[in-house]
Amino acid sequence: MATYKKGILGVFSGKVGTVVGSSWKGIHYMRSLPKASSKAATPLQRDQRIKFALVTGFLKPIKHLTNIGYQSVAGSLSPFNAIVSHHLSNAVIGASPDFSIDYPRVVFSRGELPGISNPQLNAVAGNTLAISWQDNSQANLAKADDKAIVLVYNPTTSEFIIDDLGLRADASLNLSLPPNYVGDTVQVWMAFFASDHKLVSTSIYMGEVTVVA
């Protein structure tokens, strides 16, 4: 793969003949099309493809969130590629071919903003999650108006719910879930994002709870 400032007819993206043009962070790339291989995949290659499909399928619905959450740790990668790489290495469990996501090891944001202090999670009547934490607005870099980001995943329906209406200084929030979630066990994570999204905390796994009517 090569980088270039201008192609023969200027910067381009997409496929032209046997080359592909693209750009990332203002840097333009040009590479040749890969040649198809007639060799059968090795067991290791097959397992890696299964894991990759599992991780990308899980994370794609929250890509807009993780693009903020991984912006400061992506380096030369895109935020999405960075989070996929992290979870391939740290959050896949099971034996081939039945791999699965290890929910306690899911991290949707990574950063230097002070995180959640003394988190509490409970399911309460009315298909609602009651979440609380200690207000640590006085901690270094923390601010009272940092957004409390709550991420909920329902494995039964394969759905994510994101709540960003709470603030660090609120110290608690109640999150209403859809009525059809009653009886389902949901996975919950939380982090703080600065109001301008330039700083984030490393997300924490709050735990799993069964939604009650």
JSON list of C-alpha atoms in Angstrom, two decimals:
[
{"chain": "A", "resi": 1, "resn": "MET", "atom": "CA", "xyz": [0.00, 0.00, 0.00]},
{"chain": "A", "resi": 2, "resn": "ALA", "atom": "CA", "xyz": [1.27, 3.48, -0.86]},
{"chain": "A", "resi": 3, "resn": "THR", "atom": "CA", "xyz": [0.36, 7.00, 0.24]},
{"chain": "A", "resi": 4, "resn": "TYR", "atom": "CA", "xyz": [0.05, 9.81, -2.29]},
{"chain": "A", "resi": 5, "resn": "LYS", "atom": "CA", "xyz": [-0.84, 13.48, -2.50]},
{"chain": "A", "resi": 6, "resn": "LYS", "atom": "CA", "xyz": [-2.43, 13.49, -5.93]},
{"chain": "A", "resi": 7, "resn": "GLY", "atom": "CA", "xyz": [-3.18, 10.76, -8.39]},
{"chain": "A", "resi": 8, "resn": "ILE", "atom": "CA", "xyz": [-2.83, 11.11, -12.14]},
{"chain": "A", "resi": 9, "resn": "LEU", "atom": "CA", "xyz": [-6.23, 12.79, -12.28]},
{"chain": "A", "resi": 10, "resn": "GLY", "atom": "CA", "xyz": [-6.23, 14.04, -8.70]},
{"chain": "A", "resi": 11, "resn": "VAL", "atom": "CA", "xyz": [-7.23, 12.37, -5.44]},
{"chain": "A", "resi": 12, "resn": "PHE", "atom": "CA", "xyz": [-9.75, 9.57, -5.88]},
{"chain": "A", "resi": 13, "resn": "SER", "atom": "CA", "xyz": [-11.58, 7.00, -3.78]},
{"chain": "A", "resi": 14, "resn": "GLY", "atom": "CA", "xyz": [-13.01, 3.64, -4.68]},
{"chain": "A", "resi": 15, "resn": "LYS", "atom": "CA", "xyz": [-11.85, 1.10, -7.26]},
{"chain": "A", "resi": 16, "resn": "VAL", "atom": "CA", "xyz": [-10.29, 2.13, -10.55]},
{"chain": "A", "resi": 17, "resn": "GLY", "atom": "CA", "xyz": [-9.09, -0.81, -12.60]},
{"chain": "A", "resi": 18, "resn": "THR", "atom": "CA", "xyz": [-6.79, -2.88, -10.41]},
{"chain": "A", "resi": 19, "resn": "VAL", "atom": "CA", "xyz": [-6.22, -0.25, -7.70]},
{"chain": "A", "resi": 20, "resn": "VAL", "atom": "CA", "xyz": [-8.29, 1.11, -4.84]},
{"chain": "A", "resi": 21, "resn": "GLY", "atom": "CA", "xyz": [-8.04, 4.68, -3.54]},
{"chain": "A", "resi": 22, "resn": "SER", "atom": "CA", "xyz": [-9.09, 5.80, -0.05]},
{"chain": "A", "resi": 23, "resn": "SER", "atom": "CA", "xyz": [-8.19, 8.35, 2.59]},
{"chain": "A", "resi": 24, "resn": "TRP", "atom": "CA", "xyz": [-7.96, 8.55, 6.39]},
{"chain": "A", "resi": 25, "resn": "LYS", "atom": "CA", "xyz": [-7.27, 11.67, 8.49]},
{"chain": "A", "resi": 26, "resn": "GLY", "atom": "CA", "xyz": [-6.22, 13.62, 5.40]},
{"chain": "A", "resi": 27, "resn": "ILE", "atom": "CA", "xyz": [-3.76, 10.95, 4.20]},
{"chain": "A", "resi": 28, "resn": "HIS", "atom": "CA", "xyz": [-4.52, 9.40, 0.83]},
{"chain": "A", "resi": 29, "resn": "TYR", "atom": "CA", "xyz": [-3.84, 5.72, 0.20]},
{"chain": "A", "resi": 30, "resn": "MET", "atom": "CA", "xyz": [-3.67, 3.61, -2.92]},
{"chain": "A", "resi": 31, "resn": "ARG", "atom": "CA", "xyz": [-3.42, -0.18, -2.95]},
{"chain": "A", "resi": 32, "resn": "SER", "atom": "CA", "xyz": [-3.80, -2.99, -5.43]},
{"chain": "A", "resi": 33, "resn": "LEU", "atom": "CA", "xyz": [-6.78, -5.30, -5.36]},
{"chain": "A", "resi": 34, "resn": "PRO", "atom": "CA", "xyz": [-6.11, -8.50, -3.39]},
{"chain": "A", "resi": 35, "resn": "LYS", "atom": "CA", "xyz": [-5.75, -11.69, -5.38]},
{"chain": "A", "resi": 36, "resn": "ALA", "atom": "CA", "xyz": [-8.20, -14.46, -4.66]},
{"chain": "A", "resi": 37, "resn": "SER", "atom": "CA", "xyz": [-6.64, -17.46, -2.93]},
{"chain": "A", "resi": 38, "resn": "SER", "atom": "CA", "xyz": [-7.43, -21.02, -3.88]},
{"chain": "A", "resi": 39, "resn": "LYS", "atom": "CA", "xyz": [-6.04, -22.36, -0.61]},
{"chain": "A", "resi": 40, "resn": "ALA", "atom": "CA", "xyz": [-8.47, -23.57, 2.03]},
{"chain": "A", "resi": 41, "resn": "ALA", "atom": "CA", "xyz": [-8.45, -21.59, 5.28]},
{"chain": "A", "resi": 42, "resn": "THR", "atom": "CA", "xyz": [-6.48, -23.10, 8.14]},
{"chain": "A", "resi": 43, "resn": "PRO", "atom": "CA", "xyz": [-8.34, -23.79, 11.41]},
{"chain": "A", "resi": 44, "resn": "LEU", "atom": "CA", "xyz": [-6.66, -20.71, 12.91]},
{"chain": "A", "resi": 45, "resn": "GLN", "atom": "CA", "xyz": [-7.74, -18.52, 9.99]},
{"chain": "A", "resi": 46, "resn": "ARG", "atom": "CA", "xyz": [-11.27, -19.91, 10.14]},
{"chain": "A", "resi": 47, "resn": "ASP", "atom": "CA", "xyz": [-11.54, -19.22, 13.87]},
{"chain": "A", "resi": 48, "resn": "GLN", "atom": "CA", "xyz": [-10.20, -15.69, 13.41]},
{"chain": "A", "resi": 49, "resn": "ARG", "atom": "CA", "xyz": [-12.85, -15.01, 10.76]},
{"chain": "A", "resi": 50, "resn": "ILE", "atom": "CA", "xyz": [-15.58, -16.31, 13.05]},
{"chain": "A", "resi": 51, "resn": "LYS", "atom": "CA", "xyz": [-14.34, -14.12, 15.91]},
{"chain": "A", "resi": 52, "resn": "PHE", "atom": "CA", "xyz": [-14.05, -11.08, 13.65]},
{"chain": "A", "resi": 53, "resn": "ALA", "atom": "CA", "xyz": [-17.61, -11.50, 12.39]},
{"chain": "A", "resi": 54, "resn": "LEU", "atom": "CA", "xyz": [-18.83, -11.94, 15.98]},
{"chain": "A", "resi": 55, "resn": "VAL", "atom": "CA", "xyz": [-17.10, -8.81, 17.29]},
{"chain": "A", "resi": 56, "resn": "THR", "atom": "CA", "xyz": [-17.94, -6.54, 14.37]},
{"chain": "A", "resi": 57, "resn": "GLY", "atom": "CA", "xyz": [-21.56, -7.70, 14.37]},
{"chain": "A", "resi": 58, "resn": "PHE", "atom": "CA", "xyz": [-21.82, -6.94, 18.09]},
{"chain": "A", "resi": 59, "resn": "LEU", "atom": "CA", "xyz": [-20.19, -3.49, 17.90]},
{"chain": "A", "resi": 60, "resn": "LYS", "atom": "CA", "xyz": [-21.57, -2.06, 14.65]},
{"chain": "A", "resi": 61, "resn": "PRO", "atom": "CA", "xyz": [-24.91, -0.91, 16.13]},
{"chain": "A", "resi": 62, "resn": "ILE", "atom": "CA", "xyz": [-23.03, 1.32, 18.61]},
{"chain": "A", "resi": 63, "resn": "LYS", "atom": "CA", "xyz": [-20.35, 2.56, 16.20]},
{"chain": "A", "resi": 64, "resn": "HIS", "atom": "CA", "xyz": [-21.47, 6.19, 16.61]},
{"chain": "A", "resi": 65, "resn": "LEU", "atom": "CA", "xyz": [-20.88, 5.83, 20.37]},
{"chain": "A", "resi": 66, "resn": "THR", "atom": "CA", "xyz": [-17.55, 4.02, 20.14]},
{"chain": "A", "resi": 67, "resn": "ASN", "atom": "CA", "xyz": [-16.25, 6.55, 17.61]},
{"chain": "A", "resi": 68, "resn": "ILE", "atom": "CA", "xyz": [-16.33, 9.01, 20.51]},
{"chain": "A", "resi": 69, "resn": "GLY", "atom": "CA", "xyz": [-15.27, 6.48, 23.13]},
{"chain": "A", "resi": 70, "resn": "TYR", "atom": "CA", "xyz": [-12.12, 5.35, 21.28]},
{"chain": "A", "resi": 71, "resn": "GLN", "atom": "CA", "xyz": [-11.10, 8.62, 19.63]},
{"chain": "A", "resi": 72, "resn": "SER", "atom": "CA", "xyz": [-8.16, 9.22, 21.99]},
{"chain": "A", "resi": 73, "resn": "VAL", "atom": "CA", "xyz": [-6.67, 5.70, 21.81]},
{"chain": "A", "resi": 74, "resn": "ALA", "atom": "CA", "xyz": [-7.09, 4.89, 18.12]},
{"chain": "A", "resi": 75, "resn": "GLY", "atom": "CA", "xyz": [-3.68, 6.14, 17.01]},
{"chain": "A", "resi": 76, "resn": "SER", "atom": "CA", "xyz": [-3.28, 5.43, 13.29]},
{"chain": "A", "resi": 77, "resn": "LEU", "atom": "CA", "xyz": [-6.40, 3.24, 13.31]},
{"chain": "A", "resi": 78, "resn": "SER", "atom": "CA", "xyz": [-9.97, 4.39, 13.01]},
{"chain": "A", "resi": 79, "resn": "PRO", "atom": "CA", "xyz": [-11.84, 4.33, 16.35]},
{"chain": "A", "resi": 80, "resn": "PHE", "atom": "CA", "xyz": [-13.92, 1.39, 15.12]},
{"chain": "A", "resi": 81, "resn": "ASN", "atom": "CA", "xyz": [-10.87, -0.61, 14.07]},
{"chain": "A", "resi": 82, "resn": "ALA", "atom": "CA", "xyz": [-9.30, 0.16, 17.44]},
{"chain": "A", "resi": 83, "resn": "ILE", "atom": "CA", "xyz": [-12.28, -1.13, 19.41]},
{"chain": "A", "resi": 84, "resn": "VAL", "atom": "CA", "xyz": [-12.57, -4.22, 17.20]},
{"chain": "A", "resi": 85, "resn": "SER", "atom": "CA", "xyz": [-8.89, -4.99, 17.76]},
{"chain": "A", "resi": 86, "resn": "HIS", "atom": "CA", "xyz": [-9.26, -4.54, 21.52]},
{"chain": "A", "resi": 87, "resn": "HIS", "atom": "CA", "xyz": [-12.25, -6.85, 21.76]},
{"chain": "A", "resi": 88, "resn": "LEU", "atom": "CA", "xyz": [-10.79, -9.52, 19.50]},
{"chain": "A", "resi": 89, "resn": "SER", "atom": "CA", "xyz": [-7.88, -9.74, 21.93]},
{"chain": "A", "resi": 90, "resn": "ASN", "atom": "CA", "xyz": [-9.79, -9.37, 25.19]},
{"chain": "A", "resi": 91, "resn": "ALA", "atom": "CA", "xyz": [-13.51, -10.06, 24.98]},
{"chain": "A", "resi": 92, "resn": "VAL", "atom": "CA", "xyz": [-14.06, -13.29, 23.03]},
{"chain": "A", "resi": 93, "resn": "ILE", "atom": "CA", "xyz": [-14.53, -16.55, 24.90]},
{"chain": "A", "resi": 94, "resn": "GLY", "atom": "CA", "xyz": [-15.55, -20.11, 24.08]},
{"chain": "A", "resi": 95, "resn": "ALA", "atom": "CA", "xyz": [-14.24, -22.95, 21.94]},
{"chain": "A", "resi": 96, "resn": "SER", "atom": "CA", "xyz": [-14.37, -23.13, 18.16]},
{"chain": "A", "resi": 97, "resn": "PRO", "atom": "CA", "xyz": [-16.75, -22.60, 16.50]},
{"chain": "A", "resi": 98, "resn": "ASP", "atom": "CA", "xyz": [-19.01, -21.53, 19.38]},
{"chain": "A", "resi": 99, "resn": "PHE", "atom": "CA", "xyz": [-17.36, -18.27, 20.39]},
{"chain": "A", "resi": 100, "resn": "SER", "atom": "CA", "xyz": [-19.25, -15.60, 22.33]},
{"chain": "A", "resi": 101, "resn": "ILE", "atom": "CA", "xyz": [-18.78, -12.11, 23.75]},
{"chain": "A", "resi": 102, "resn": "ASP", "atom": "CA", "xyz": [-17.55, -11.91, 27.35]},
{"chain": "A", "resi": 103, "resn": "TYR", "atom": "CA", "xyz": [-19.79, -9.05, 28.51]},
{"chain": "A", "resi": 104, "resn": "PRO", "atom": "CA", "xyz": [-17.80, -8.06, 31.64]},
{"chain": "A", "resi": 105, "resn": "ARG", "atom": "CA", "xyz": [-14.79, -7.40, 29.38]},
{"chain": "A", "resi": 106, "resn": "VAL", "atom": "CA", "xyz": [-16.64, -5.14, 26.94]},
{"chain": "A", "resi": 107, "resn": "VAL", "atom": "CA", "xyz": [-15.28, -1.57, 27.07]},
{"chain": "A", "resi": 108, "resn": "PHE", "atom": "CA", "xyz": [-17.11, 0.96, 24.90]},
{"chain": "A", "resi": 109, "resn": "SER", "atom": "CA", "xyz": [-14.90, 3.92, 25.81]},
{"chain": "A", "resi": 110, "resn": "ARG", "atom": "CA", "xyz": [-11.34, 4.39, 27.01]},
{"chain": "A", "resi": 111, "resn": "GLY", "atom": "CA", "xyz": [-9.93, 7.67, 28.27]},
{"chain": "A", "resi": 112, "resn": "GLU", "atom": "CA", "xyz": [-8.49, 9.78, 31.07]},
{"chain": "A", "resi": 113, "resn": "LEU", "atom": "CA", "xyz": [-11.67, 11.44, 32.35]},
{"chain": "A", "resi": 114, "resn": "PRO", "atom": "CA", "xyz": [-12.44, 10.33, 35.94]},
{"chain": "A", "resi": 115, "resn": "GLY", "atom": "CA", "xyz": [-14.83, 7.39, 35.86]},
{"chain": "A", "resi": 116, "resn": "ILE", "atom": "CA", "xyz": [-17.74, 6.04, 37.87]},
{"chain": "A", "resi": 117, "resn": "SER", "atom": "CA", "xyz": [-17.34, 6.07, 41.64]},
{"chain": "A", "resi": 118, "resn": "ASN", "atom": "CA", "xyz": [-19.32, 3.61, 43.79]},
{"chain": "A", "resi": 119, "resn": "PRO", "atom": "CA", "xyz": [-21.70, 2.43, 41.02]},
{"chain": "A", "resi": 120, "resn": "GLN", "atom": "CA", "xyz": [-25.00, 0.77, 41.95]},
{"chain": "A", "resi": 121, "resn": "LEU", "atom": "CA", "xyz": [-27.44, -1.02, 39.63]},
{"chain": "A", "resi": 122, "resn": "ASN", "atom": "CA", "xyz": [-30.90, -2.40, 40.45]},
{"chain": "A", "resi": 123, "resn": "ALA", "atom": "CA", "xyz": [-33.97, -3.51, 38.54]},
{"chain": "A", "resi": 124, "resn": "VAL", "atom": "CA", "xyz": [-37.13, -1.88, 39.92]},
{"chain": "A", "resi": 125, "resn": "ALA", "atom": "CA", "xyz": [-40.83, -2.19, 39.14]},
{"chain": "A", "resi": 126, "resn": "GLY", "atom": "CA", "xyz": [-42.05, -0.78, 35.87]},
{"chain": "A", "resi": 127, "resn": "ASN", "atom": "CA", "xyz": [-39.34, -2.33, 33.63]},
{"chain": "A", "resi": 128, "resn": "THR", "atom": "CA", "xyz": [-36.92, 0.27, 34.96]},
{"chain": "A", "resi": 129, "resn": "LEU", "atom": "CA", "xyz": [-33.24, 0.29, 35.86]},
{"chain": "A", "resi": 130, "resn": "ALA", "atom": "CA", "xyz": [-32.24, 2.34, 38.91]},
{"chain": "A", "resi": 131, "resn": "ILE", "atom": "CA", "xyz": [-28.61, 3.45, 38.60]},
{"chain": "A", "resi": 132, "resn": "SER", "atom": "CA", "xyz": [-26.63, 5.53, 41.09]},
{"chain": "A", "resi": 133, "resn": "TRP", "atom": "CA", "xyz": [-23.06, 6.64, 41.68]},
{"chain": "A", "resi": 134, "resn": "GLN", "atom": "CA", "xyz": [-21.07, 9.03, 43.84]},
{"chain": "A", "resi": 135, "resn": "ASP", "atom": "CA", "xyz": [-20.73, 12.58, 42.53]},
{"chain": "A", "resi": 136, "resn": "ASN", "atom": "CA", "xyz": [-17.00, 13.07, 42.04]},
{"chain": "A", "resi": 137, "resn": "SER", "atom": "CA", "xyz": [-17.22, 16.35, 40.14]},
{"chain": "A", "resi": 138, "resn": "GLN", "atom": "CA", "xyz": [-14.27, 17.71, 42.12]},
{"chain": "A", "resi": 139, "resn": "ALA", "atom": "CA", "xyz": [-11.88, 15.06, 40.80]},
{"chain": "A", "resi": 140, "resn": "ASN", "atom": "CA", "xyz": [-9.17, 16.13, 38.38]},
{"chain": "A", "resi": 141, "resn": "LEU", "atom": "CA", "xyz": [-10.63, 16.88, 34.88]},
{"chain": "A", "resi": 142, "resn": "ALA", "atom": "CA", "xyz": [-14.15, 15.94, 36.03]},
{"chain": "A", "resi": 143, "resn": "LYS", "atom": "CA", "xyz": [-17.02, 18.41, 35.67]},
{"chain": "A", "resi": 144, "resn": "ALA", "atom": "CA", "xyz": [-20.54, 18.46, 37.04]},
{"chain": "A", "resi": 145, "resn": "ASP", "atom": "CA", "xyz": [-22.01, 18.56, 33.52]},
{"chain": "A", "resi": 146, "resn": "ASP", "atom": "CA", "xyz": [-20.17, 15.49, 32.22]},
{"chain": "A", "resi": 147, "resn": "LYS", "atom": "CA", "xyz": [-22.73, 13.27, 30.51]},
{"chain": "A", "resi": 148, "resn": "ALA", "atom": "CA", "xyz": [-23.55, 9.96, 32.18]},
{"chain": "A", "resi": 149, "resn": "ILE", "atom": "CA", "xyz": [-23.61, 7.44, 29.32]},
{"chain": "A", "resi": 150, "resn": "VAL", "atom": "CA", "xyz": [-25.49, 4.22, 30.07]},
{"chain": "A", "resi": 151, "resn": "LEU", "atom": "CA", "xyz": [-25.34, 1.36, 27.58]},
{"chain": "A", "resi": 152, "resn": "VAL", "atom": "CA", "xyz": [-27.80, -1.52, 27.88]},
{"chain": "A", "resi": 153, "resn": "TYR", "atom": "CA", "xyz": [-27.71, -4.69, 25.77]},
{"chain": "A", "resi": 154, "resn": "ASN", "atom": "CA", "xyz": [-30.46, -7.27, 25.63]},
{"chain": "A", "resi": 155, "resn": "PRO", "atom": "CA", "xyz": [-29.01, -10.59, 24.34]},
{"chain": "A", "resi": 156, "resn": "THR", "atom": "CA", "xyz": [-32.53, -11.98, 23.87]},
{"chain": "A", "resi": 157, "resn": "THR", "atom": "CA", "xyz": [-33.46, -9.34, 21.29]},
{"chain": "A", "resi": 158, "resn": "SER", "atom": "CA", "xyz": [-29.90, -8.38, 20.22]},
{"chain": "A", "resi": 159, "resn": "GLU", "atom": "CA", "xyz": [-30.76, -4.74, 20.90]},
{"chain": "A", "resi": 160, "resn": "PHE", "atom": "CA", "xyz": [-28.80, -1.86, 22.43]},
{"chain": "A", "resi": 161, "resn": "ILE", "atom": "CA", "xyz": [-30.27, 1.06, 24.33]},
{"chain": "A", "resi": 162, "resn": "ILE", "atom": "CA", "xyz": [-28.17, 4.17, 25.01]},
{"chain": "A", "resi": 163, "resn": "ASP", "atom": "CA", "xyz": [-29.13, 6.79, 27.59]},
{"chain": "A", "resi": 164, "resn": "ASP", "atom": "CA", "xyz": [-27.19, 10.07, 27.76]},
{"chain": "A", "resi": 165, "resn": "LEU", "atom": "CA", "xyz": [-29.62, 12.31, 29.63]},
{"chain": "A", "resi": 166, "resn": "GLY", "atom": "CA", "xyz": [-27.99, 12.12, 33.06]},
{"chain": "A", "resi": 167, "resn": "LEU", "atom": "CA", "xyz": [-25.11, 14.24, 34.36]},
{"chain": "A", "resi": 168, "resn": "ARG", "atom": "CA", "xyz": [-22.23, 13.40, 36.67]},
{"chain": "A", "resi": 169, "resn": "ALA", "atom": "CA", "xyz": [-23.61, 15.73, 39.36]},
{"chain": "A", "resi": 170, "resn": "ASP", "atom": "CA", "xyz": [-27.04, 14.03, 39.29]},
{"chain": "A", "resi": 171, "resn": "ALA", "atom": "CA", "xyz": [-25.57, 10.96, 41.04]},
{"chain": "A", "resi": 172, "resn": "SER", "atom": "CA", "xyz": [-28.51, 8.81, 39.92]},
{"chain": "A", "resi": 173, "resn": "LEU", "atom": "CA", "xyz": [-30.94, 8.11, 37.11]},
{"chain": "A", "resi": 174, "resn": "ASN", "atom": "CA", "xyz": [-33.85, 5.83, 36.27]},
{"chain": "A", "resi": 175, "resn": "LEU", "atom": "CA", "xyz": [-33.90, 4.26, 32.83]},
{"chain": "A", "resi": 176, "resn": "SER", "atom": "CA", "xyz": [-37.18, 2.89, 31.49]},
{"chain": "A", "resi": 177, "resn": "LEU", "atom": "CA", "xyz": [-36.85, -0.11, 29.18]},
{"chain": "A", "resi": 178, "resn": "PRO", "atom": "CA", "xyz": [-39.38, -1.43, 26.63]},
{"chain": "A", "resi": 179, "resn": "PRO", "atom": "CA", "xyz": [-42.19, -3.52, 28.18]},
{"chain": "A", "resi": 180, "resn": "ASN", "atom": "CA", "xyz": [-41.18, -6.55, 26.11]},
{"chain": "A", "resi": 181, "resn": "TYR", "atom": "CA", "xyz": [-37.88, -6.63, 28.04]},
{"chain": "A", "resi": 182, "resn": "VAL", "atom": "CA", "xyz": [-39.67, -7.85, 31.18]},
{"chain": "A", "resi": 183, "resn": "GLY", "atom": "CA", "xyz": [-38.14, -11.19, 32.16]},
{"chain": "A", "resi": 184, "resn": "ASP", "atom": "CA", "xyz": [-35.06, -10.69, 30.03]},
{"chain": "A", "resi": 185, "resn": "THR", "atom": "CA", "xyz": [-31.59, -10.40, 31.54]},
{"chain": "A", "resi": 186, "resn": "VAL", "atom": "CA", "xyz": [-29.80, -7.31, 30.27]},
{"chain": "A", "resi": 187, "resn": "GLN", "atom": "CA", "xyz": [-26.14, -6.31, 30.35]},
{"chain": "A", "resi": 188, "resn": "VAL", "atom": "CA", "xyz": [-25.26, -2.77, 31.51]},
{"chain": "A", "resi": 189, "resn": "TRP", "atom": "CA", "xyz": [-22.20, -0.54, 31.15]},
{"chain": "A", "resi": 190, "resn": "MET", "atom": "CA", "xyz": [-21.58, 3.11, 32.04]},
{"chain": "A", "resi": 191, "resn": "ALA", "atom": "CA", "xyz": [-19.09, 5.91, 31.39]},
{"chain": "A", "resi": 192, "resn": "PHE", "atom": "CA", "xyz": [-18.81, 9.69, 31.48]},
{"chain": "A", "resi": 193, "resn": "PHE", "atom": "CA", "xyz": [-18.31, 11.85, 28.39]},
{"chain": "A", "resi": 194, "resn": "ALA", "atom": "CA", "xyz": [-17.35, 15.51, 28.62]},
{"chain": "A", "resi": 195, "resn": "SER", "atom": "CA", "xyz": [-20.10, 17.80, 27.33]},
{"chain": "A", "resi": 196, "resn": "ASP", "atom": "CA", "xyz": [-18.02, 18.57, 24.21]},
{"chain": "A", "resi": 197, "resn": "HIS", "atom": "CA", "xyz": [-17.13, 14.86, 23.75]},
{"chain": "A", "resi": 198, "resn": "LYS", "atom": "CA", "xyz": [-13.40, 15.66, 23.73]},
{"chain": "A", "resi": 199, "resn": "LEU", "atom": "CA", "xyz": [-12.70, 13.66, 26.90]},
{"chain": "A", "resi": 200, "resn": "VAL", "atom": "CA", "xyz": [-14.20, 10.34, 28.01]},
{"chain": "A", "resi": 201, "resn": "SER", "atom": "CA", "xyz": [-13.79, 7.99, 30.94]},
{"chain": "A", "resi": 202, "resn": "THR", "atom": "CA", "xyz": [-13.04, 4.31, 30.58]},
{"chain": "A", "resi": 203, "resn": "SER", "atom": "CA", "xyz": [-16.38, 2.55, 30.71]},
{"chain": "A", "resi": 204, "resn": "ILE", "atom": "CA", "xyz": [-17.16, 0.06, 33.45]},
{"chain": "A", "resi": 205, "resn": "TYR", "atom": "CA", "xyz": [-19.32, -3.04, 33.45]},
{"chain": "A", "resi": 206, "resn": "MET", "atom": "CA", "xyz": [-22.20, -2.43, 35.86]},
{"chain": "A", "resi": 207, "resn": "GLY", "atom": "CA", "xyz": [-23.44, -6.02, 35.76]},
{"chain": "A", "resi": 208, "resn": "GLU", "atom": "CA", "xyz": [-26.49, -7.92, 34.58]},
{"chain": "A", "resi": 209, "resn": "VAL", "atom": "CA", "xyz": [-30.04, -7.68, 35.90]},
{"chain": "A", "resi": 210, "resn": "THR", "atom": "CA", "xyz": [-33.38, -9.26, 35.05]},
{"chain": "A", "resi": 211, "resn": "VAL", "atom": "CA", "xyz": [-36.00, -6.69, 34.05]},
{"chain": "A", "resi": 212, "resn": "VAL", "atom": "CA", "xyz": [-39.16, -6.78, 36.22]},
{"chain": "A", "resi": 213, "resn": "ALA", "atom": "CA", "xyz": [-42.69, -5.57, 35.51]}
]
